[in-house]
Structures are given as structure tokens and as C-alpha cells.
């Protein structure tokens, strides 16, 4: 949760009787309860209630039906922990699971489900920051959380007519595997630096080189001359290669299997919108 932020909960209420009220309470560690809202029930359905999250600590949210002449029927509590909204590599946080799920829904490859900021999650963060036009920072910040939860950072294919293909947007530092317009996976990539830029254009995979070569390139898929998509031990959030498209060694087997000989790959700058 985000300290100081206003959250909205949806409470599914049972069918009410005339005069019944739905109360939602915040219960702190001391057991003291504070009513957030009270609404008269007019039938079965979903009611929305708002809560401003405390600065820190533990609390629970509980809904209950209050009937005339009774003390109310208590609902099941939802226990929440308020955590710091800024953390980096190696930090455990319940927010990581939430962000992984939201990023995965947008097409980002986030790695296995864990509540710790690991390298796979960090690559997804870099990819999202590139797509959302944010500075590349290896930290989760309140702005990043807000934008992920708002559904920013969506990728829209520029060449859906190419069928099962890949697109590399060098401005946004992403390599995307697609089936027409359907996003199959968004990966962080590092393209050619200014002195050795990556060639732009529409290509097809010409040849494959399995394993590791003398330059340290792993599972290389060449799309023109010596330019390839390949795994590498260092994939920074800025252009650093000699013209190739670097991806992480962890992601390279999946990408290599996708990029069969003859597969289209489109390399360009400044893809279409991200929101």
C-alpha cells in the first residue's frame, strides 16, 4: 500500500433489509476501530468506499452489515501492511507481487512470482520505464507504482501485418515478440551506441549461431550482416553494443527459439504511443 494515498475498495454486499447499513472500518494494531464510511443498503450489489492509508504500520479493513436493533454482522477482515513506496534490487516488498502481476498483464516478462525485487523484475522495470518515457532507474518509485497501476506503458505494434514477428523500438529500449498485433513478450534491450549504431529497417532472420562465440555473444540470430539479436552478460539501460540488440542471458533462450530463420524483425526509433 502507499502511505498517505487514498485507496478505493469495492465491497460486495449481500441483499439488505429496509434500514440496514453497510459500515467499513479501519482497525489498527491497538484494536481501535474508526468508521470510514456508512451507506444505506438498497439491495444486493457492489459498494465503493474510500480510505486514506496511514503513514506506516499495520491495519485491517473490515466491512459489516448493521441491522436495526442489532450490533451488526461482522465481515471478514482484509489485513493490509503499509510499506515504503521506494525500494531497489534485493528488497522484499509485498508491492513486488502486485507490480509483477500488472506488468505481466501489459505483456512484460517479469520472471517467476516472488515478493522480492530480483534481476528479472528489474529488467521489466527498465522496459516499462522505457515504454513510459521515464528515466531509467533501478528503483521502484511512487511515480512508477502509480503509472503501472494506471495501465501506462502499453505497446502497440507498428507492423501487425508482419504476422509472427519481432519489433525493436530503440527509443524505448525494448524488444517485443508479437503475433500480429498481440504482444507475446516485452523485453529490455540495449542497442548500438552512437559510434556503432544499430541499423534501422525491416529485416528477416538470415542465420543462427547457437552457443557462445569469441565475442561473448550467446544464441545469436542475425538479421543483416553481423547485426544480431543475442544474449550478453551486460545489458544496461542505455545504448552500449556495437550495433547488435543485446538481451539478458536469462531471456535469450526464449527469444532465440522465437526468432527462427525467416522471421521478420522491424527495427525503428520512436514507436507509437504507450498509454
XYZ file of C-alpha atoms in Angstrom:
275
model
C 0.000 0.000 0.000
C 1.096 3.607 -0.405
C 1.329 5.722 2.720
C -0.742 8.872 2.523
C -2.539 7.789 -0.654
C -6.299 7.474 -0.974
C -7.419 3.966 -1.902
C -10.800 2.790 -3.138
C -12.174 -0.586 -2.039
C -15.065 -2.454 -3.576
C -17.261 -4.248 -1.049
C -19.735 -6.829 -2.337
C -22.762 -6.545 -0.095
C -25.479 -9.178 0.413
C -29.122 -8.291 -0.154
C -30.072 -5.793 2.510
C -33.222 -5.262 4.511
C -35.018 -1.968 4.919
C -32.957 0.197 7.285
C -29.738 -1.867 7.060
C -26.417 -0.040 6.710
C -23.035 -1.119 5.385
C -20.153 0.112 7.556
C -16.494 -0.148 6.620
C -13.982 0.192 9.452
C -10.205 0.583 9.712
C -8.838 -1.347 12.682
C -5.339 -0.555 13.955
C -2.927 -2.701 15.968
C -4.421 -1.473 19.242
C -7.806 -2.842 18.211
C -9.306 0.622 17.961
C -11.739 0.902 15.048
C -12.533 4.020 13.053
C -15.502 4.074 10.702
C -14.530 5.056 7.171
C -17.979 5.154 5.711
C -21.554 4.079 6.270
C -24.076 3.595 3.494
C -27.709 2.518 3.487
C -28.148 -0.705 1.551
C -30.764 -0.664 -1.157
C -30.204 -4.180 -2.492
C -27.510 -6.658 -3.435
C -24.503 -5.283 -5.268
C -21.047 -3.728 -5.037
C -20.408 -0.613 -2.966
C -17.295 1.527 -3.330
C -15.661 3.075 -0.283
C -12.506 5.187 0.065
C -9.719 5.130 2.649
C -6.662 7.324 3.155
C -3.783 5.000 4.042
C -1.955 5.761 7.326
C 1.700 6.736 7.167
C 3.006 3.406 8.463
C 2.169 0.274 10.388
C -0.449 -2.457 10.195
C -4.191 -2.145 9.968
C -7.167 -4.162 8.783
C -10.226 -3.201 6.803
C -13.482 -4.826 7.836
C -16.963 -4.475 6.427
C -20.120 -5.214 8.382
C -23.870 -5.025 7.981
C -25.586 -3.109 10.767
C -29.222 -4.061 11.195
C -31.770 -2.194 13.196
C -31.787 -3.478 16.774
C -28.534 -5.481 16.454
C -24.817 -4.865 16.864
C -24.167 -5.842 13.273
C -22.855 -8.848 11.406
C -19.086 -8.554 11.027
C -17.477 -9.305 7.676
C -14.123 -10.939 7.028
C -11.169 -8.553 7.605
C -8.700 -7.714 4.850
C -5.304 -7.246 6.504
C -3.013 -4.673 4.949
C 0.540 -3.593 5.636
C 1.703 -0.117 4.683
C 5.168 -0.272 3.111
C 7.662 2.209 1.771
C 6.874 3.035 -1.885
C 10.556 3.317 -2.856
C 12.906 0.313 -2.940
C 15.549 -1.287 -5.141
C 17.277 -4.528 -6.113
C 17.186 -7.209 -3.446
C 14.482 -5.578 -1.349
C 11.497 -7.706 -0.302
C 8.121 -5.980 -0.618
C 4.513 -7.136 -0.987
C 4.241 -4.492 -3.705
C 6.516 -6.544 -5.988
C 3.874 -9.252 -6.403
C 1.227 -6.692 -7.291
C 3.508 -4.897 -9.758
C 4.624 -8.173 -11.354
C 1.004 -9.127 -11.988
C 0.151 -5.737 -13.506
C 3.304 -5.663 -15.662
C 2.652 -9.203 -16.863
C -0.879 -8.187 -17.824
C 0.667 -5.465 -20.020
C 2.953 -8.021 -21.698
C 6.218 -7.503 -19.785
C 8.337 -10.529 -18.931
C 8.769 -10.340 -15.156
C 10.281 -13.670 -14.167
C 8.879 -16.087 -11.555
C 6.437 -14.863 -8.921
C 8.404 -13.627 -5.941
C 7.879 -10.848 -3.424
C 11.491 -9.686 -3.849
C 12.957 -7.224 -6.331
C 15.179 -9.611 -8.328
C 17.068 -9.219 -11.609
C 14.142 -10.388 -13.765
C 11.800 -7.885 -12.143
C 14.473 -5.198 -12.581
C 14.622 -5.848 -16.342
C 10.836 -5.497 -16.527
C 11.131 -2.193 -14.640
C 13.722 -0.935 -17.153
C 11.473 -1.984 -20.055
C 8.442 -0.277 -18.535
C 10.396 2.917 -17.853
C 11.495 2.968 -21.489
C 7.963 2.431 -22.768
C 6.508 5.035 -20.397
C 9.165 7.645 -21.276
C 10.617 7.619 -17.757
C 14.306 7.907 -16.833
C 15.982 4.511 -16.421
C 16.407 3.939 -12.687
C 16.871 0.650 -10.883
C 14.315 1.579 -8.228
C 10.597 1.326 -7.716
C 9.319 4.842 -7.001
C 5.858 6.228 -6.195
C 5.586 7.521 -9.775
C 6.413 4.114 -11.235
C 3.840 2.422 -8.976
C 1.191 4.961 -9.936
C 1.851 4.575 -13.656
C 1.946 0.769 -13.595
C -1.349 0.635 -11.686
C -2.823 3.176 -14.130
C -2.016 0.829 -17.034
C 0.578 3.036 -18.736
C 3.394 1.551 -20.809
C 1.244 -0.351 -23.316
C 2.956 -1.444 -26.520
C 1.142 -1.105 -29.840
C 2.576 -2.955 -32.807
C 3.735 -0.814 -35.708
C 3.832 -3.756 -38.172
C 0.976 -6.132 -37.239
C 0.756 -7.155 -40.905
C 4.084 -8.990 -40.488
C 2.347 -11.747 -38.518
C 4.562 -13.605 -36.073
C 7.448 -11.158 -35.801
C 9.612 -9.023 -33.514
C 9.845 -5.251 -33.184
C 12.736 -3.347 -31.602
C 11.961 0.223 -30.537
C 15.391 1.717 -29.886
C 13.988 4.925 -28.382
C 12.130 2.965 -25.721
C 14.828 0.285 -25.285
C 12.515 -2.681 -25.838
C 12.450 -5.804 -27.979
C 8.898 -7.116 -28.378
C 7.768 -10.516 -29.633
C 4.397 -10.373 -31.374
C 1.797 -12.446 -33.159
C 0.267 -9.828 -35.426
C -0.821 -7.096 -33.011
C -0.832 -9.422 -29.985
C 2.050 -8.831 -27.584
C 3.723 -12.087 -26.527
C 6.553 -10.564 -24.513
C 8.233 -7.203 -23.879
C 11.955 -7.388 -23.093
C 14.557 -4.819 -22.126
C 17.293 -4.440 -24.762
C 20.471 -2.437 -25.293
C 21.168 -1.347 -28.881
C 24.198 0.151 -30.631
C 25.989 3.120 -29.098
C 26.437 6.353 -31.043
C 29.742 5.318 -32.597
C 28.358 1.935 -33.742
C 24.593 2.437 -34.230
C 22.083 -0.312 -34.903
C 20.793 -0.364 -38.491
C 17.135 0.636 -38.814
C 14.675 -1.084 -41.139
C 12.590 -4.198 -41.708
C 14.582 -7.431 -41.959
C 14.287 -11.201 -41.684
C 16.446 -13.506 -39.611
C 19.139 -14.719 -42.042
C 21.086 -17.223 -39.960
C 21.531 -18.572 -36.446
C 24.636 -19.127 -34.348
C 23.967 -21.311 -31.304
C 26.068 -21.144 -28.181
C 28.668 -18.547 -27.259
C 31.101 -17.079 -29.776
C 34.505 -15.465 -29.181
C 32.879 -12.030 -28.769
C 30.739 -13.267 -25.869
C 27.534 -13.249 -27.947
C 25.145 -16.053 -26.939
C 22.431 -17.671 -29.122
C 22.790 -15.125 -31.940
C 20.031 -14.533 -34.505
C 21.471 -12.441 -37.363
C 19.130 -10.099 -39.243
C 21.645 -8.309 -41.512
C 25.371 -8.959 -41.963
C 26.958 -9.025 -38.462
C 23.975 -7.467 -36.688
C 22.149 -9.886 -34.418
C 19.811 -10.289 -31.500
C 21.826 -12.130 -28.850
C 22.269 -12.792 -25.174
C 25.019 -10.935 -23.341
C 26.318 -10.654 -19.796
C 25.829 -6.853 -19.653
C 22.588 -5.232 -20.859
C 22.490 -1.680 -19.474
C 19.531 0.716 -19.803
C 21.342 2.733 -22.471
C 22.860 2.017 -25.939
C 26.110 0.109 -25.394
C 26.539 -2.517 -28.123
C 28.462 -2.497 -31.391
C 25.189 -2.462 -33.324
C 23.544 -5.662 -32.135
C 20.456 -5.935 -29.932
C 21.553 -7.305 -26.588
C 19.161 -9.178 -24.299
C 19.814 -10.851 -20.969
C 21.311 -14.336 -20.845
C 18.204 -15.449 -18.963
C 15.839 -14.231 -21.692
C 17.955 -15.192 -24.708
C 16.829 -18.873 -24.983
C 13.149 -17.882 -25.311
C 13.910 -15.093 -27.773
C 16.247 -17.328 -29.780
C 13.570 -20.025 -30.149
C 11.068 -17.417 -31.352
C 13.414 -15.903 -33.944
C 13.533 -18.751 -36.423
C 15.231 -18.212 -39.780
C 12.870 -16.147 -41.941
C 11.126 -14.420 -39.021
C 10.519 -10.698 -39.612
C 12.145 -8.177 -37.299
C 11.466 -4.442 -37.525
C 13.969 -2.032 -36.000
C 12.983 1.608 -35.567
C 13.033 4.642 -33.308
C 10.064 6.168 -31.502
C 7.280 3.611 -31.749
C 3.681 4.581 -31.367
C 2.092 5.610 -28.113
C 2.418 3.839 -24.806
C -0.618 4.764 -22.757
